[in-house]
């Protein structure tokens, strides 16, 4: 049983003012594996003050100094990979293959930030004006539980690249992973106050950050509902915001797609991160003319998808992160049945033979209409819906008929056609016949999937304010 009783402020591990203890669970066994003492609003204020005090000196550091610091940060994270991998399985329940990627992701995210910083010019010329790209100020970074270390490191590395100092509010459910990240960042020897980590409740610590006049920007990844709350409070102080929110991503299988190639990609897109992914392709659009063929092939893969113990090498889908998340997924599966969708594989309850652990049956529905709740709301679990369409135009209409717009996948035998369809999809990112990630490209959503972009030059500039200086000739 681990007890985490410190938060990190001004270069030191300190006892929080907050006195609430929060239980940490192993989602595969439902056992309590730790306790974390949560920060409160008072702690958030101290963290913000420390970041504010560190800002003047840090914002004047050179590009070379920041690159050196980010390099130390990257190496320190790399040195803790094994510990992080263990915590990701224990506390989050990611199956082996996924936990490997989640362990590498923080290091890759810092590396991408370093590459971006190397090539970035902080001074530009616009006509007669010098344009200085200046750090926006203290950044509040608020992250979810579904990729704790990756989001903390990606956001922090970008904020520091820009010359901002930061207060990080990770999910309270990821305290074991956060502890390892904090220890690594401490070992990297960053100047005191440049980053501060206060694990606490969102409506307490997160709200204090979005209300504070001393926080100039919030970079948030999480649910659309929380994103709206942050946007409202940010208005009071004209805070800059980057909001990475939910999704209900379409996978459009065009009628010329090769079934052997398309089906594994469609399932992998839908079941990414055990279905607990903002980008998960949960609406699978198939041509009416090939509906039965795709139903059969998709159902065959889903029925062979193993949901269970994350430590079992054969497991594809790990448990849901919490009882609440398990209940939520069960609710939506039952709702799909009640709404008249047909279960091709899976259904309510635990996988056969399991009596504990928050595992769900990988579930595939067909005969789903796009106006059904299971096609409109983010389920955040391994539940996929097949929706049929008559022609390409209707496929595009259905794909776009959603309040979300984070990611989309087009599967086709014709690249040019895929590109033409991709251009018509309302989404921050569209993939064609691939699930590859490109860290140099912007990432973020349209509509209720968010505001702004992370990654690449777009991500860096989201932490910068242009200042134009004009002098008499
Ligand atoms: P959440 O919105 O409940 O919580 C995210 C973070 O916000 C947590 O740290 C939480 O404590 C904090 N928070 C909660 N209330 C707050 C408030 N009032 N003010 C400030 N902060 C507050 O989301 P979650 O359940 O942790 O994560 C799942 C959600 O995240 C899903 O909707 C998913 O789609 C989304 N997500 C989006 C992306 C993306 O890049 N677009 C990536 C991963 C997850």
Coordinates of C-alpha atoms and ligand atoms in Angstrom, one line a residue:
X1 CA 0.0 0.0 0.0
X2 CA 1.5 3.3 -1.1
X3 CA 0.9 6.5 0.8
X4 CA 1.5 9.7 -1.2
X5 CA 1.5 12.6 1.3
X6 CA 3.4 15.3 -0.5
X7 CA 2.8 17.7 -3.3
X8 CA 5.5 19.6 -5.2
X9 CA 5.8 23.4 -4.8
X10 CA 8.8 25.7 -5.5
X11 CA 11.3 22.9 -6.0
X12 CA 10.3 20.9 -2.9
X13 CA 8.1 18.0 -1.9
X14 CA 5.8 19.6 0.8
X15 CA 2.9 18.4 2.9
X16 CA -0.3 19.8 1.5
X17 CA -2.6 22.1 3.5
X18 CA -5.4 20.0 2.2
X19 CA -6.3 17.1 4.5
X20 CA -8.6 14.9 2.4
X21 CA -7.3 11.4 1.6
X22 CA -8.3 9.8 -1.7
X23 CA -8.1 6.0 -2.3
X24 CA -6.2 4.6 -5.3
X25 CA -7.4 1.3 -6.9
X26 CA -6.0 -1.5 -9.0
X27 CA -8.8 -1.7 -11.6
X28 CA -8.0 -5.3 -12.4
X29 CA -8.6 -6.4 -8.8
X30 CA -10.7 -3.6 -7.4
X31 CA -8.4 -3.5 -4.5
X32 CA -7.2 -0.3 -2.8
X33 CA -3.5 0.0 -3.6
X34 CA -2.7 3.4 -2.2
X35 CA -3.8 6.6 -0.6
X36 CA -3.1 10.2 -1.7
X37 CA -3.4 13.3 0.3
X38 CA -5.1 15.9 -1.8
X39 CA -4.1 19.5 -2.3
X40 CA -6.7 22.2 -1.7
X41 CA -7.3 25.7 -2.9
X42 CA -4.7 27.1 -0.4
X43 CA -2.1 24.8 -1.9
X44 CA -3.1 25.8 -5.4
X45 CA -2.6 29.5 -4.4
X46 CA 0.9 28.7 -3.1
X47 CA 1.8 26.8 -6.3
X48 CA 0.6 29.7 -8.5
X49 CA 2.6 32.1 -6.3
X50 CA 5.7 30.0 -6.8
X51 CA 5.2 29.8 -10.6
X52 CA 4.6 33.6 -10.6
X53 CA 7.8 34.3 -8.7
X54 CA 9.9 32.1 -11.0
X55 CA 8.5 33.6 -14.2
X56 CA 10.6 36.8 -14.6
X57 CA 13.9 34.9 -14.6
X58 CA 12.7 31.9 -16.5
X59 CA 11.0 33.8 -19.2
X60 CA 14.4 35.5 -20.0
X61 CA 16.3 32.2 -20.4
X62 CA 17.8 31.6 -23.8
X63 CA 16.7 28.9 -26.2
X64 CA 19.9 27.0 -25.5
X65 CA 19.2 27.0 -21.8
X66 CA 15.7 25.7 -22.3
X67 CA 16.9 23.0 -24.6
X68 CA 19.5 21.9 -22.0
X69 CA 16.8 21.8 -19.4
X70 CA 14.4 19.8 -21.6
X71 CA 17.1 17.4 -22.4
X72 CA 17.7 16.7 -18.7
X73 CA 14.0 16.3 -18.2
X74 CA 13.8 13.8 -21.1
X75 CA 16.7 11.8 -19.7
X76 CA 15.3 11.8 -16.2
X77 CA 12.0 10.5 -17.5
X78 CA 13.7 7.8 -19.6
X79 CA 15.5 6.6 -16.4
X80 CA 12.2 5.9 -14.7
X81 CA 10.6 4.0 -17.6
X82 CA 10.4 0.7 -15.7
X83 CA 8.8 2.2 -12.6
X84 CA 6.3 4.1 -14.8
X85 CA 5.4 1.0 -16.8
X86 CA 4.6 -0.8 -13.6
X87 CA 2.5 2.1 -12.2
X88 CA 0.6 2.4 -15.5
X89 CA -0.4 -1.3 -15.3
X90 CA -1.1 -1.3 -11.6
X91 CA -3.1 2.0 -11.3
X92 CA -4.5 2.4 -14.8
X93 CA -4.8 -1.2 -16.0
X94 CA -3.3 -0.7 -19.5
X95 CA -2.5 -4.0 -21.2
X96 CA 1.2 -4.7 -21.9
X97 CA 1.4 -3.4 -25.5
X98 CA -0.4 -0.2 -24.6
X99 CA 1.6 0.4 -21.3
X100 CA 4.8 0.1 -23.4
X101 CA 3.6 3.0 -25.6
X102 CA 2.3 5.0 -22.6
X103 CA 5.7 4.7 -21.0
X104 CA 7.6 5.8 -24.1
X105 CA 5.2 8.7 -24.8
X106 CA 6.4 11.2 -22.2
X107 CA 10.0 10.8 -23.5
X108 CA 8.8 11.2 -27.1
X109 CA 6.7 14.2 -26.2
X110 CA 9.6 16.0 -24.6
X111 CA 11.8 15.0 -27.6
X112 CA 9.3 16.5 -30.0
X113 CA 9.2 19.7 -27.9
X114 CA 13.0 19.9 -28.1
X115 CA 13.0 19.5 -31.9
X116 CA 10.3 22.1 -32.3
X117 CA 12.2 24.6 -30.0
X118 CA 15.4 24.1 -32.0
X119 CA 13.9 25.3 -35.2
X120 CA 11.7 28.1 -33.8
X121 CA 12.5 31.8 -34.2
X122 CA 11.2 33.9 -31.3
X123 CA 11.7 37.1 -33.3
X124 CA 10.1 37.7 -36.7
X125 CA 9.8 40.8 -39.0
X126 CA 6.4 42.0 -40.2
X127 CA 6.8 45.0 -42.5
X128 CA 8.5 47.6 -40.3
X129 CA 7.7 45.9 -37.1
X130 CA 9.8 43.5 -35.0
X131 CA 7.5 40.8 -33.7
X132 CA 8.7 39.2 -30.5
X133 CA 7.0 36.0 -29.5
X134 CA 6.8 36.3 -25.7
X135 CA 5.8 33.8 -23.0
X136 CA 2.1 34.2 -22.1
X137 CA 2.9 33.9 -18.3
X138 CA 2.1 31.3 -15.7
X139 CA 0.4 28.3 -17.4
X140 CA -2.1 26.1 -15.6
X141 CA -1.9 22.5 -17.0
X142 CA -4.9 20.3 -16.2
X143 CA -4.7 16.6 -17.2
X144 CA -7.0 13.5 -17.2
X145 CA -6.3 9.9 -16.1
X146 CA -6.2 8.2 -19.4
X147 CA -2.5 9.1 -20.2
X148 CA -1.2 10.8 -17.1
X149 CA 2.6 11.0 -17.7
X150 CA 2.3 11.7 -21.4
X151 CA -0.1 14.6 -21.0
X152 CA 1.9 16.1 -18.0
X153 CA 5.2 15.9 -19.9
X154 CA 3.9 17.0 -23.3
X155 CA 2.2 20.1 -21.9
X156 CA 5.0 21.0 -19.5
X157 CA 7.7 20.6 -22.1
X158 CA 5.8 22.9 -24.5
X159 CA 5.1 25.5 -21.8
X160 CA 8.8 25.6 -20.7
X161 CA 9.9 25.8 -24.4
X162 CA 7.9 29.0 -24.6
X163 CA 9.4 30.4 -21.4
X164 CA 6.3 30.0 -19.3
X165 CA 6.3 28.6 -15.8
X166 CA 3.7 26.1 -14.8
X167 CA 1.3 24.7 -12.2
X168 CA 0.2 21.2 -13.0
X169 CA -3.1 19.7 -11.8
X170 CA -3.1 16.0 -12.7
X171 CA -6.1 13.6 -12.2
X172 CA -6.4 12.5 -8.6
X173 CA -6.9 9.0 -9.9
X174 CA -3.3 8.8 -11.3
X175 CA -1.3 9.8 -8.2
X176 CA 1.1 6.8 -8.4
X177 CA 2.1 7.7 -12.0
X178 CA 2.3 11.4 -11.1
X179 CA 4.6 10.6 -8.2
X180 CA 7.1 8.9 -10.5
X181 CA 6.9 11.8 -13.0
X182 CA 7.4 14.4 -10.2
X183 CA 10.4 12.5 -8.8
X184 CA 11.9 12.4 -12.3
X185 CA 11.3 16.1 -13.0
X186 CA 12.8 16.9 -9.5
X187 CA 15.9 14.8 -10.4
X188 CA 16.2 16.8 -13.7
X189 CA 17.1 19.8 -11.5
X190 CA 14.8 22.4 -13.0
X191 CA 14.9 25.8 -11.2
X192 CA 12.6 26.1 -8.2
X193 CA 9.1 27.3 -9.0
X194 CA 9.4 26.7 -12.7
X195 CA 7.0 23.7 -12.4
X196 CA 4.7 22.8 -9.5
X197 CA 2.5 19.8 -9.2
X198 CA -0.7 19.9 -7.1
X199 CA -2.8 16.7 -7.2
X200 CA -6.3 17.6 -5.9
X201 CA -9.9 17.6 -6.9
X202 CA -10.8 19.4 -10.1
X203 CA -13.6 21.5 -8.7
X204 CA -11.2 22.7 -5.9
X205 CA -7.6 22.9 -7.3
X206 CA -8.5 23.1 -11.0
X207 CA -11.2 25.7 -10.3
X208 CA -8.7 27.8 -8.3
X209 CA -6.4 27.7 -11.3
X210 CA -9.0 28.7 -13.8
X211 CA -10.2 31.5 -11.5
X212 CA -6.8 32.9 -10.6
X213 CA -5.8 36.3 -12.0
X214 CA -2.2 35.1 -11.8
X215 CA -2.6 32.3 -14.3
X216 CA -2.5 33.6 -17.8
X217 CA -3.3 30.4 -19.6
X218 CA -5.0 27.1 -19.1
X219 CA -4.1 24.1 -21.2
X220 CA -6.7 21.4 -20.4
X221 CA -7.3 17.9 -21.6
X222 CA -10.4 16.2 -20.3
X223 CA -14.1 16.1 -20.8
X224 CA -16.2 18.5 -22.7
X225 CA -18.3 19.3 -19.6
X226 CA -15.2 20.3 -17.6
X227 CA -13.9 22.2 -20.6
X228 CA -17.0 24.4 -20.6
X229 CA -16.7 25.1 -16.9
X230 CA -13.0 26.2 -17.4
X231 CA -14.0 28.4 -20.4
X232 CA -16.6 30.2 -18.4
X233 CA -14.3 31.0 -15.5
X234 CA -11.4 31.9 -17.8
X235 CA -13.6 34.6 -19.3
X236 CA -13.3 36.7 -16.1
X237 CA -9.6 37.2 -16.5
X238 CA -9.3 36.8 -20.3
X239 CA -7.2 33.7 -19.8
X240 CA -5.9 32.1 -22.9
X241 CA -7.2 28.5 -23.2
X242 CA -6.4 25.4 -25.1
X243 CA -9.0 22.8 -24.6
X244 CA -8.6 19.2 -25.7
X245 CA -11.9 17.6 -25.1
X246 CA -14.0 14.6 -26.1
X247 CA -14.9 12.9 -29.3
X248 CA -17.2 10.6 -31.2
X249 CA -14.9 9.9 -34.1
X250 CA -16.1 8.3 -37.3
X251 CA -14.3 5.6 -39.2
X252 CA -15.6 5.8 -42.8
X253 CA -15.1 2.5 -44.6
X254 CA -15.6 3.4 -48.3
X255 CA -17.1 0.9 -50.7
X256 CA -13.7 0.3 -52.4
X257 CA -12.0 -0.7 -49.2
X258 CA -10.1 -4.0 -48.9
X259 CA -11.8 -5.9 -46.1
X260 CA -8.7 -7.6 -44.8
X261 CA -6.9 -4.3 -44.4
X262 CA -9.8 -2.1 -43.3
X263 CA -11.3 -4.3 -40.5
X264 CA -8.2 -4.6 -38.3
X265 CA -7.6 -0.8 -38.6
X266 CA -11.2 0.0 -37.8
X267 CA -11.2 -2.2 -34.7
X268 CA -7.8 -0.9 -33.5
X269 CA -9.0 2.7 -33.9
X270 CA -12.1 1.9 -31.9
X271 CA -10.5 -0.1 -29.1
X272 CA -7.4 2.1 -28.7
X273 CA -6.4 2.5 -25.0
X274 CA -9.1 0.0 -24.1
X275 CA -11.7 2.3 -25.6
X276 CA -10.8 5.0 -23.1
X277 CA -9.4 7.4 -25.7
X278 CA -10.7 10.8 -26.9
X279 CA -9.8 9.8 -30.5
X280 CA -11.4 6.4 -30.4
X281 CA -13.2 5.7 -33.7
X282 CA -16.5 4.5 -32.2
X283 CA -18.8 5.1 -35.1
X284 CA -18.0 2.7 -38.0
X285 CA -19.7 3.8 -41.2
X286 CA -20.1 1.0 -43.7
X287 CA -21.6 1.0 -47.2
X288 CA -25.1 -0.5 -47.3
X289 CA -24.0 -2.6 -50.3
X290 CA -21.4 -4.4 -48.2
X291 CA -23.0 -4.2 -44.8
X292 CA -23.4 -7.9 -44.1
X293 CA -19.8 -8.6 -45.3
X294 CA -18.4 -6.0 -42.9
X295 CA -20.7 -6.9 -40.0
X296 CA -19.4 -10.5 -40.2
X297 CA -15.8 -9.5 -40.5
X298 CA -15.9 -6.9 -37.7
X299 CA -17.9 -9.2 -35.4
X300 CA -15.3 -11.9 -35.9
X301 CA -12.4 -9.7 -34.8
X302 CA -14.4 -8.2 -31.8
X303 CA -15.4 -11.7 -30.6
X304 CA -11.7 -12.7 -30.6
X305 CA -10.6 -9.5 -28.7
X306 CA -9.5 -10.5 -25.2
X307 CA -10.7 -8.2 -22.4
X308 CA -9.1 -9.1 -19.0
X309 CA -6.1 -9.0 -16.8
X310 CA -3.6 -6.4 -18.1
X311 CA -0.7 -8.5 -17.1
X312 CA -1.8 -11.4 -19.4
X313 CA 0.1 -11.1 -22.6
X314 CA -3.0 -12.1 -24.6
X315 CA -5.1 -9.2 -23.3
X316 CA -6.0 -6.6 -25.8
X317 CA -8.4 -4.5 -23.6
X318 CA -7.7 -3.9 -20.0
X319 CA -10.2 -3.0 -17.2
X320 CA -12.0 0.4 -17.1
X321 CA -10.2 2.8 -14.8
X322 CA -12.9 2.9 -12.1
X323 CA -16.2 1.5 -10.9
X324 CA -17.8 4.7 -12.1
X325 CA -16.4 4.2 -15.6
X326 CA -17.5 0.5 -15.6
X327 CA -21.0 1.6 -14.6
X328 CA -21.0 4.2 -17.3
X329 CA -20.0 1.7 -20.0
X330 CA -22.7 -0.8 -18.8
X331 CA -25.3 1.9 -18.9
X332 CA -24.5 2.7 -22.5
X333 CA -24.5 -0.9 -23.6
X334 CA -27.9 -1.4 -22.0
X335 CA -29.1 1.9 -23.6
X336 CA -28.0 0.7 -27.0
X337 CA -30.1 -2.5 -26.6
X338 CA -33.1 -0.5 -25.4
X339 CA -32.7 1.9 -28.3
X340 CA -33.1 -1.0 -30.7
X341 CA -29.5 -1.5 -31.8
X342 CA -28.5 -5.1 -32.5
X343 CA -25.6 -6.7 -30.5
X344 CA -23.2 -8.5 -32.8
X345 CA -20.7 -9.3 -30.1
X346 CA -20.3 -8.6 -26.4
X347 CA -23.1 -7.1 -24.3
X348 CA -23.7 -6.2 -20.7
X349 CA -21.7 -7.7 -17.8
X350 CA -18.1 -8.9 -17.3
X351 CA -16.3 -11.1 -19.8
X352 CA -17.1 -14.9 -19.3
X353 CA -15.5 -16.3 -16.2
X354 CA -14.6 -13.0 -14.6
X355 CA -16.0 -12.2 -11.2
X356 CA -14.0 -9.1 -10.3
X357 CA -12.1 -6.3 -12.0
X358 CA -13.7 -3.5 -14.0
X359 CA -13.4 -5.4 -17.3
X360 CA -16.2 -5.1 -19.9
X361 CA -17.1 -7.2 -22.9
X362 CA -15.8 -5.6 -26.1
X363 CA -19.1 -4.8 -27.7
X364 CA -20.2 -4.3 -31.3
X365 CA -23.6 -2.9 -32.2
X366 CA -25.1 -2.8 -35.7
X367 CA -28.3 -1.3 -37.1
X368 CA -27.3 1.9 -35.2
X369 CA -28.8 5.1 -36.4
X370 CA -26.8 8.2 -36.0
X371 CA -29.5 9.8 -33.9
X372 CA -29.3 7.1 -31.2
X373 CA -27.7 8.1 -27.9
X374 CA -24.9 5.5 -28.4
X375 CA -23.9 7.2 -31.6
X376 CA -24.0 10.7 -30.2
X377 CA -22.5 10.5 -26.7
X378 CA -18.9 9.7 -25.8
X379 CA -19.0 6.3 -24.0
X380 CA -15.3 6.1 -23.2
X381 CA -15.1 2.3 -23.3
X382 CA -14.8 -0.5 -25.9
X383 CA -18.3 -0.1 -27.5
X384 CA -18.5 0.3 -31.2
X385 CA -21.5 1.1 -33.5
X386 CA -21.9 0.1 -37.1
X387 CA -23.9 2.7 -39.1
X388 CA -24.7 2.1 -42.7
X389 CA -24.8 4.7 -45.5
X390 CA -26.1 4.7 -49.1
X391 CA -23.4 6.7 -50.9
X392 CA -20.3 8.7 -50.3
X393 CA -22.2 12.0 -49.8
X394 CA -24.3 10.4 -47.1
X395 CA -21.3 8.9 -45.4
X396 CA -19.8 12.4 -45.1
X397 CA -23.1 13.8 -43.8
X398 CA -23.3 11.2 -41.1
X399 CA -19.6 11.6 -40.2
X400 CA -20.2 15.3 -39.7
X401 CA -23.5 15.0 -37.9
X402 CA -22.0 15.1 -34.4
X403 CA -21.2 17.8 -31.9
X404 CA -17.6 16.5 -31.9
X405 CA -14.7 16.8 -34.3
X406 CA -11.4 15.5 -33.0
X407 CA -10.3 12.7 -35.2
X408 CA -11.6 10.6 -38.2
X409 CA -10.4 7.7 -40.1
X410 CA -11.1 7.0 -43.8
X411 CA -10.5 3.5 -45.2
X412 CA -10.3 3.2 -48.9
X413 CA -8.6 1.4 -51.8
X414 CA -8.1 4.7 -53.5
X415 CA -5.8 7.3 -51.9
X416 CA -7.0 10.2 -54.0
X417 CA -10.6 9.4 -53.1
X418 CA -9.6 9.1 -49.5
X419 CA -8.0 12.6 -49.6
X420 CA -11.1 14.1 -51.2
X421 CA -13.3 12.6 -48.5
X422 CA -10.9 13.7 -45.8
X423 CA -11.1 17.3 -46.9
X424 CA -14.9 17.3 -46.3
X425 CA -14.8 15.9 -42.8
X426 CA -15.2 18.4 -40.0
X427 CA -12.4 17.3 -37.7
X428 CA -9.0 18.5 -36.3
X429 CA -7.3 15.4 -37.7
X430 CA -8.2 12.9 -40.4
X431 CA -6.2 9.7 -41.0
X432 CA -6.4 7.8 -44.3
X433 CA -5.6 4.0 -44.1
X434 CA -3.3 4.6 -41.1
X435 CA -3.3 5.0 -37.4
X436 CA 0.1 6.7 -37.3
X437 CA 0.7 9.7 -35.1
X438 CA 2.6 12.8 -36.4
X439 CA 3.9 14.9 -33.6
X440 CA 4.9 17.7 -35.9
X441 CA 1.2 18.1 -37.0
X442 CA -1.4 20.1 -35.0
X443 CA -3.6 18.1 -32.7
X444 CA -7.0 19.3 -31.4
X445 CA -10.6 19.4 -32.2
X446 CA -13.3 21.5 -33.8
X447 CA -16.8 22.1 -32.4
X448 CA -17.3 20.6 -28.9
X449 CA -14.0 18.7 -29.2
X450 CA -12.1 21.8 -28.1
X451 CA -10.4 25.0 -28.8
X452 CA -6.8 25.5 -30.1
X453 CA -4.2 23.0 -31.0
X454 CA -1.3 21.2 -29.3
X455 CA 1.8 19.7 -31.0
X456 CA 4.3 21.3 -33.4
X457 CA 4.6 25.0 -34.0
X458 CA 0.8 25.4 -33.3
X459 CA 1.2 23.9 -29.8
X460 CA 4.2 26.1 -29.0
X461 CA 2.6 29.3 -30.2
X462 CA -0.4 28.6 -28.0
X463 CA 1.9 29.5 -25.0
X464 CA 3.2 32.7 -26.7
X465 CA 1.9 36.2 -27.3
X466 CA 3.2 38.2 -30.3
X467 CA 4.4 41.6 -29.4
X468 CA 5.0 44.1 -32.3
X469 CA 7.6 46.8 -31.8
X470 CA 7.7 49.7 -34.3
X471 CA 10.4 52.4 -34.2
X472 CA 10.6 55.7 -36.1
X473 CA 12.7 55.3 -39.2
Ligands
LIG1 P1 -12.5 15.3 -16.5 O1 -12.9 16.4 -17.3 O2 -13.4 14.7 -15.5 O3 -11.1 15.6 -15.8 C1 -10.0 16.1 -16.4 C2 -9.2 16.9 -15.4 O4 -9.9 18.1 -15.1 C3 -8.9 16.2 -14.1 O5 -7.7 16.5 -13.6 C4 -10.0 16.8 -13.2 O6 -9.7 16.7 -11.8 C5 -10.1 18.2 -13.7 N1 -11.3 18.9 -13.4 C6 -12.5 18.4 -13.1 N2 -13.4 19.4 -12.8 C7 -12.7 20.6 -13.0 C8 -13.1 22.0 -12.9 N3 -14.3 22.4 -12.5 N4 -12.1 22.9 -13.1 C9 -10.9 22.5 -13.5 N5 -10.5 21.3 -13.6 C10 -11.4 20.3 -13.3 O7 -12.0 14.2 -17.6 P2 -11.5 12.7 -17.3 O8 -12.7 11.8 -16.9 O9 -10.3 12.7 -16.4 O10 -10.9 12.3 -18.7 C11 -11.7 11.7 -19.7 C12 -12.2 12.8 -20.7 O11 -11.0 13.4 -21.3 C13 -12.9 12.2 -21.9 O12 -14.0 13.0 -22.2 C14 -11.9 12.3 -23.0 O13 -12.5 12.4 -24.3 C15 -11.1 13.5 -22.7 N6 -9.8 13.5 -23.3 C16 -9.5 14.3 -24.3 C17 -8.3 14.2 -25.0 C18 -7.9 15.2 -26.1 O14 -6.7 15.3 -26.4 N7 -8.8 15.8 -26.8 C19 -7.3 13.3 -24.5 C20 -7.6 12.5 -23.5 C21 -8.9 12.6 -22.9

